[in-house]
Tab-separated table of C-alpha atoms and ligand atoms in Angstrom:
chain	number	residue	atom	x	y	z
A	1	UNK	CA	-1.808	4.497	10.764
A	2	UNK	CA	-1.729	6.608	7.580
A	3	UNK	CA	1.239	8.906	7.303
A	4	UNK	CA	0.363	11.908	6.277
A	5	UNK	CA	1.603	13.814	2.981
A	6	UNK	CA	1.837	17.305	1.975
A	7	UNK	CA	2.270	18.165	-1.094
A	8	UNK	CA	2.965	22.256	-3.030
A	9	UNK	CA	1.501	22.227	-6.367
A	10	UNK	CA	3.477	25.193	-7.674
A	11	UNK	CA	0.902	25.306	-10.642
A	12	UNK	CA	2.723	28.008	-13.852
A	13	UNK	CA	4.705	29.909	-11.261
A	14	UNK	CA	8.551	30.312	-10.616
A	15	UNK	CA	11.468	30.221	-13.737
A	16	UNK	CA	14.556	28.478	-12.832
A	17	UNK	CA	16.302	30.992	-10.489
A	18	UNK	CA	13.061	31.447	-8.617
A	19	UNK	CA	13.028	27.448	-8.562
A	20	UNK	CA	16.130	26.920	-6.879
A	21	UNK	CA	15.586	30.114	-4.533
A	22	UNK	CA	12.568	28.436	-3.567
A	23	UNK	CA	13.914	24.977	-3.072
A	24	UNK	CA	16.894	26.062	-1.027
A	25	UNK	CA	14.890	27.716	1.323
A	26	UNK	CA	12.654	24.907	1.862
A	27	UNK	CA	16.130	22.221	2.354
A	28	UNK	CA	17.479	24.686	4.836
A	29	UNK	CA	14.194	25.511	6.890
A	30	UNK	CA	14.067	21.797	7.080
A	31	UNK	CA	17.008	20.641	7.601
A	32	UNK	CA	17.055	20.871	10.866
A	33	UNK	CA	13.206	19.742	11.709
A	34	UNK	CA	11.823	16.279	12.309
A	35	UNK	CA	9.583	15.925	9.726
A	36	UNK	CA	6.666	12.927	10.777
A	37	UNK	CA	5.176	13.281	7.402
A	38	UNK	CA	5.819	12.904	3.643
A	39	UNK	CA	7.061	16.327	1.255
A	40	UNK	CA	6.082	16.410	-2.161
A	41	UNK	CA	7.059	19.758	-4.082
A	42	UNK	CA	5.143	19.502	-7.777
A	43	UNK	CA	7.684	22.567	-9.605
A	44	UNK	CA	6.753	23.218	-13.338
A	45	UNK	CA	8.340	21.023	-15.854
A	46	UNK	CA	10.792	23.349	-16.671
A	47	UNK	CA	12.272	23.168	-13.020
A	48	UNK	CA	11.819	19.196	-12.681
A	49	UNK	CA	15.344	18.559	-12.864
A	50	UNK	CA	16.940	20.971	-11.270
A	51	UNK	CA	14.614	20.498	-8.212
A	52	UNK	CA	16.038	16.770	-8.313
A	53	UNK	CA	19.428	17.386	-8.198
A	54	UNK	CA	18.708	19.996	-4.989
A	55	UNK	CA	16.733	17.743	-3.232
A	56	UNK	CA	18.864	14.970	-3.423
A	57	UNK	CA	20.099	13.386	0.115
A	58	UNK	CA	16.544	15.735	1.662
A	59	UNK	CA	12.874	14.303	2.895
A	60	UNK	CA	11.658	16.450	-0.342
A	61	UNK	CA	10.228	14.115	-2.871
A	62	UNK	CA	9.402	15.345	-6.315
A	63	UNK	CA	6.570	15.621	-8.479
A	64	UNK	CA	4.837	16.976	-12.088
A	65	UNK	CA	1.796	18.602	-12.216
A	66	UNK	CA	0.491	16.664	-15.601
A	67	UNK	CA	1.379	14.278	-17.855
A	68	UNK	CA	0.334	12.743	-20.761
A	69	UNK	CA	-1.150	8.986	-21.549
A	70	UNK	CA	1.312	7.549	-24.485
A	71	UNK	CA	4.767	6.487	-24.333
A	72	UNK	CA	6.563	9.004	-26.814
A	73	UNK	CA	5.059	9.986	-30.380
A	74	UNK	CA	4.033	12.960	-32.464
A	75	UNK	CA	2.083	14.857	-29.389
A	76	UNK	CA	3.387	18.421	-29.957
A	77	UNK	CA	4.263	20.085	-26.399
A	78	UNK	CA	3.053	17.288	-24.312
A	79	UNK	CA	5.319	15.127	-21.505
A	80	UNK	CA	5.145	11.332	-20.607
A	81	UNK	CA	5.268	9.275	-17.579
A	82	UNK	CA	8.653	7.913	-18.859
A	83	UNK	CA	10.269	11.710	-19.295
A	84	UNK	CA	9.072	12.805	-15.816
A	85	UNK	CA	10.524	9.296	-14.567
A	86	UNK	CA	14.052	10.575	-16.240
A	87	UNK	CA	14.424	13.942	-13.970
A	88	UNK	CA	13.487	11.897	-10.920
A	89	UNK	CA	9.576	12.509	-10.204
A	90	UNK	CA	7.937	9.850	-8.346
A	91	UNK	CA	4.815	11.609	-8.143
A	92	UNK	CA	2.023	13.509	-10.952
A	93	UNK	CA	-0.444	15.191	-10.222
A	94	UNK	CA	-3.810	14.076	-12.531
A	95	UNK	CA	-7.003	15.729	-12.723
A	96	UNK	CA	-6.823	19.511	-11.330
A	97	UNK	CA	-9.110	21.214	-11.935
A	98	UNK	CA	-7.655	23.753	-13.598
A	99	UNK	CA	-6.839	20.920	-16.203
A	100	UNK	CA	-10.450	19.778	-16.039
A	101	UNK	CA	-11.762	23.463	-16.579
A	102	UNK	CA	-9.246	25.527	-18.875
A	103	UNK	CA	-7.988	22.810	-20.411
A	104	UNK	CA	-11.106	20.378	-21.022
A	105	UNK	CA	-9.921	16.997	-19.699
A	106	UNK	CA	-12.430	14.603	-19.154
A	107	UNK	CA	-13.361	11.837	-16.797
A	108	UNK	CA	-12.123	9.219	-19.459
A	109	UNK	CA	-8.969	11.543	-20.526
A	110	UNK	CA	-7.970	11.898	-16.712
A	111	UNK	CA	-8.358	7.690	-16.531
A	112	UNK	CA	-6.015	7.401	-19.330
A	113	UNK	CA	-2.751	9.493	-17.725
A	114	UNK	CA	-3.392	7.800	-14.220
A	115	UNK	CA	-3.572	4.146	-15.944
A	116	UNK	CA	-0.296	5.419	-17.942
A	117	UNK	CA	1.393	6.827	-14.982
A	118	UNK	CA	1.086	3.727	-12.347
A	119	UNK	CA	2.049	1.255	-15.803
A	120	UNK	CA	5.720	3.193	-15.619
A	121	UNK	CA	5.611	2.915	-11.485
A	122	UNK	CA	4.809	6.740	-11.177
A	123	UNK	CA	2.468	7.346	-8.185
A	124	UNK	CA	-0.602	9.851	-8.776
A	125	UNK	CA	-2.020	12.133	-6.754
A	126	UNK	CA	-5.813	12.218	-8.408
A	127	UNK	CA	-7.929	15.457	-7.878
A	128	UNK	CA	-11.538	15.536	-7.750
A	129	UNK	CA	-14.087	18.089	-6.257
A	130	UNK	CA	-16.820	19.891	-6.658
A	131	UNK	CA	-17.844	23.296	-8.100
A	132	UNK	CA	-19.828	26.308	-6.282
A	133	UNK	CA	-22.916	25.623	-8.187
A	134	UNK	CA	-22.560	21.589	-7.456
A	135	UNK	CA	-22.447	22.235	-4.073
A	136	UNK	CA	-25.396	24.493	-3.890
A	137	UNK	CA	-27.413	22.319	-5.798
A	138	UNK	CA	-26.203	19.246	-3.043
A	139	UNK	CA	-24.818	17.362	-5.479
A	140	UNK	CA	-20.934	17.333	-4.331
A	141	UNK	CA	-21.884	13.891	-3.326
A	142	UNK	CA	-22.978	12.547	-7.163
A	143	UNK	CA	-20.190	14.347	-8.865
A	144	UNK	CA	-17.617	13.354	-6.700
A	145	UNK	CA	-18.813	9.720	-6.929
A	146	UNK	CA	-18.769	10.162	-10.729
A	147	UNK	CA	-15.471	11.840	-11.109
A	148	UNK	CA	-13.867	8.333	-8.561
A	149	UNK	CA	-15.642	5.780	-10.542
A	150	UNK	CA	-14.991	7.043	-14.172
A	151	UNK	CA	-11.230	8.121	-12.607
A	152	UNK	CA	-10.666	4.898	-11.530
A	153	UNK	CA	-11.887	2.541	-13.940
A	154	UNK	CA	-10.428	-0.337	-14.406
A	155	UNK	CA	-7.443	0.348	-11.914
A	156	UNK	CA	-7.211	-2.862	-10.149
A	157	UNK	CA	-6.740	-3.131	-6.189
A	158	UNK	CA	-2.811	-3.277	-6.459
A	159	UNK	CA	-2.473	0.042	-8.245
A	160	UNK	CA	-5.010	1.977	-5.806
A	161	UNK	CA	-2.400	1.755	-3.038
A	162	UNK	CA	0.291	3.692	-5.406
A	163	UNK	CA	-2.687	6.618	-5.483
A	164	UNK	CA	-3.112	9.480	-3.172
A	165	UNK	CA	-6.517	11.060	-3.576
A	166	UNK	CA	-6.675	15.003	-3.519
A	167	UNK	CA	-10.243	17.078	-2.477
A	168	UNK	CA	-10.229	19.827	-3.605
A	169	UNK	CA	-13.588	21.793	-3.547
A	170	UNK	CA	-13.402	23.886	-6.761
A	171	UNK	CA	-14.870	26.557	-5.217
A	172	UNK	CA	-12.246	26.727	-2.094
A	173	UNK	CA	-9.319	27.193	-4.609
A	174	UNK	CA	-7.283	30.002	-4.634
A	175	UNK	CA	-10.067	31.734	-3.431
A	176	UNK	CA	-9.001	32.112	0.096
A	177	UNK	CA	-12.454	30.563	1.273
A	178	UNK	CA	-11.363	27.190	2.480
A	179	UNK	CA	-14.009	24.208	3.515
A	180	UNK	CA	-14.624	24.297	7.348
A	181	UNK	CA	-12.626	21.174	8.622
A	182	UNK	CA	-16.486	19.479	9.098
A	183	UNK	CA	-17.357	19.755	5.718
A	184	UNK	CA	-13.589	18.385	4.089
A	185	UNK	CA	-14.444	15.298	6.596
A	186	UNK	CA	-17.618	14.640	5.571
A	187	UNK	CA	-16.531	14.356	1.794
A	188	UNK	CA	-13.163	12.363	2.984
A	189	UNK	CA	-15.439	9.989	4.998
A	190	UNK	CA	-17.509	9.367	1.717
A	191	UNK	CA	-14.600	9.173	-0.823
A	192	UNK	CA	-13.303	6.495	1.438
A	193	UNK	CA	-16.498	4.794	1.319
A	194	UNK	CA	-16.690	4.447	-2.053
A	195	UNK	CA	-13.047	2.806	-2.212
A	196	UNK	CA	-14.274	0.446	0.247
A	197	UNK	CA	-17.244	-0.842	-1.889
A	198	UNK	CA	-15.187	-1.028	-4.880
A	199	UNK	CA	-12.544	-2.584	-3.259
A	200	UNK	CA	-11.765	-3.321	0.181
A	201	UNK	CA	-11.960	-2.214	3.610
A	202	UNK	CA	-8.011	-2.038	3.698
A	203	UNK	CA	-7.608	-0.388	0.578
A	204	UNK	CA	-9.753	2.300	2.214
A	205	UNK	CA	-7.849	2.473	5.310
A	206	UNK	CA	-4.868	2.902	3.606
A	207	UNK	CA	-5.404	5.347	1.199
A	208	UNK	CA	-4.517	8.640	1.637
A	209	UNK	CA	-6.987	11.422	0.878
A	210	UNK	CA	-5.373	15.008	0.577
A	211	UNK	CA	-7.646	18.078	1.181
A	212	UNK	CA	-6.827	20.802	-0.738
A	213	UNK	CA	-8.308	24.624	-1.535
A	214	UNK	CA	-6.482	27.702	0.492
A	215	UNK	CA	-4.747	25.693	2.654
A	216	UNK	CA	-2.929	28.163	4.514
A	217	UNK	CA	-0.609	27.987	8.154
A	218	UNK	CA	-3.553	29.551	10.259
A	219	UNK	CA	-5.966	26.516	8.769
A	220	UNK	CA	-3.629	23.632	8.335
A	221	UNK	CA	-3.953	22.253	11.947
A	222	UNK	CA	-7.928	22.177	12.269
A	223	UNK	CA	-8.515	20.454	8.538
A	224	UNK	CA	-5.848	17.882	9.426
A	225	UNK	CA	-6.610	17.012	12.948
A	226	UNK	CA	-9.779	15.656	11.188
A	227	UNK	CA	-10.004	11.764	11.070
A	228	UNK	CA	-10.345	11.152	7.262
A	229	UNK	CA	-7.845	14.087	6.029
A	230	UNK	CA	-4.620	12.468	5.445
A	231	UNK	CA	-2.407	15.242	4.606
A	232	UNK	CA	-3.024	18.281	2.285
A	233	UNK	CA	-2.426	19.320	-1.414
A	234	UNK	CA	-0.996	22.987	-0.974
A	235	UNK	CA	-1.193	25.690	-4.161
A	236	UNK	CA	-0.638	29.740	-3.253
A	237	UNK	CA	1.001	29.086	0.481
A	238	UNK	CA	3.704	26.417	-1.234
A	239	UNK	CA	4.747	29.794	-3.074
A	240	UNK	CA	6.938	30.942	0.141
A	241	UNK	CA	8.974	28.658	2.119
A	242	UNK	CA	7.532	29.975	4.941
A	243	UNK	CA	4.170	28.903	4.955
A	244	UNK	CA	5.192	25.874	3.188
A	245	UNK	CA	6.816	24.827	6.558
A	246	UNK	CA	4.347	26.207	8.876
A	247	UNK	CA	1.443	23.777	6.927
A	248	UNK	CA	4.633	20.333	7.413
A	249	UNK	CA	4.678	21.372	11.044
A	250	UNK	CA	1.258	21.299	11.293
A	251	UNK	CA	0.883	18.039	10.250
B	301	PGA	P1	-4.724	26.868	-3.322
B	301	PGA	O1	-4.577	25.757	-4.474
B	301	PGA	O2	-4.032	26.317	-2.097
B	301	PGA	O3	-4.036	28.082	-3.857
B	301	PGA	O4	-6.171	27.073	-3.095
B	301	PGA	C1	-4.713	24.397	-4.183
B	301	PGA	C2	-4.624	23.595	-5.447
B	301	PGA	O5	-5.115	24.051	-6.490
B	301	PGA	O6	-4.067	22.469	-5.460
């Protein structure tokens, strides 16, 4: 049985008073719940280390929302796996697609940080999805398969079960226009497949996919009642402590 993990990508938002305003709300409302899945808050780097010290001795885990793919070096204003390990994140996000858009990263780039990341025992959370115009042209299916196989290239079988993968339909992000639950399953059921061929029928089972794009309290039951959905990657609802815990109750 996969457990399932929810995870609020804070993306450029909150300074450091609005940080720890944030994460204190989110310790108290929980404190007192039973929680039956995983919590993953992704702050800004800027917050990183304050959110570890408030979220010590809570179910909150903590996590970056990029990194780069070398150890230390001249790499003006970038971060490495090994800094994010030193305020306490044992999760990254890789491969937004706000990264992939405004900031250009490619396929190849995006393979780089996530073989970086798992060689210094940092888990990923790996985003792929599709755009408006992919989908209307039905090729979600091609690009997603694309975006796995060049993602995951040459990531063996052992590292694939310290990934999380994230769908997130470009076009259902921070848009407010969400994918029915249907049509997140259909692309979970196929992103699974594609682990399977490439490398096993457990691997598969035990991966966890995410959905992600407007995830909101009113939606987060009916996407993850949904066989192949495995827990949700949360942007503009993470925001307030509120909806953050209505969308952990829900699961
Ligand atoms: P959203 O963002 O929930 O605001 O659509 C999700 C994401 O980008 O991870």
């Amino acid at each position: 049985m996969r457990k399932k993990v929810i995870a609020g990508n804070w993306k450029m938002n909150n300074d450091l008073s609005e940080s720890q305003n944030l994460i204190t709300r989110l310790t108290s409302g929980l404190a007192n719940l039973k929680i039956n899945c995983d919590v993953i808050i992704c702050p800004p780097y800027t917050s990183l280390s304050e959110a570890n010290t408030l979220i010590k001795n809570t179910a909150i885990k903590l996590g970056a929302q990029n990194v780069y793919y070398e150890d230390n070096g001249a790499y003006t204003g970038e971060i490495s796996p090994l800094m994010l390990k030193s305020v306490g994140c044992e999760y990254v996000i890789i491969g937004h697609s706000e990264r992939r858009t405004i900031f250009k990263e490619s396929n190849e780039m995006i393979n780089k940080k996530i073989k970086k990341s798992l060689e210094h025992g940092l888990k990923v959370i790996f985003c792929i999805g599709e755009t408006l115009e992919e989908r209307e042209k039905n090729i979600t299916n091609d690009v997603i398969r694309k975006q796995v196989m060049e993602g995951l290239q040459d990531i063996s079988e052992k590292d694939i079960s310290n990934m999380i993968i994230a769908y997130e339909p470009v076009w259902a992000i921070g848009t407010g226009r969400n994918a029915t639950p249907q049509q997140a399953q259909d692309v979970h059921l196929f992103i699974r497949k594609l682990i399977e061929d490439k490398y096993s029928m457990s691997s598969a089972d035990n991966l966890t996919i995410q959905y992600g794009g407007s995830v909101k309290p009113d939606n987060a039951k009916d996407l993850l009642s949904q066989p192949d959905i495995d827990g949700a990657l949360v942007g503009g609802a993470c925001l307030k402590a509120e909806s953050f815990i209505e969308i952990i109750k829900a699961a």
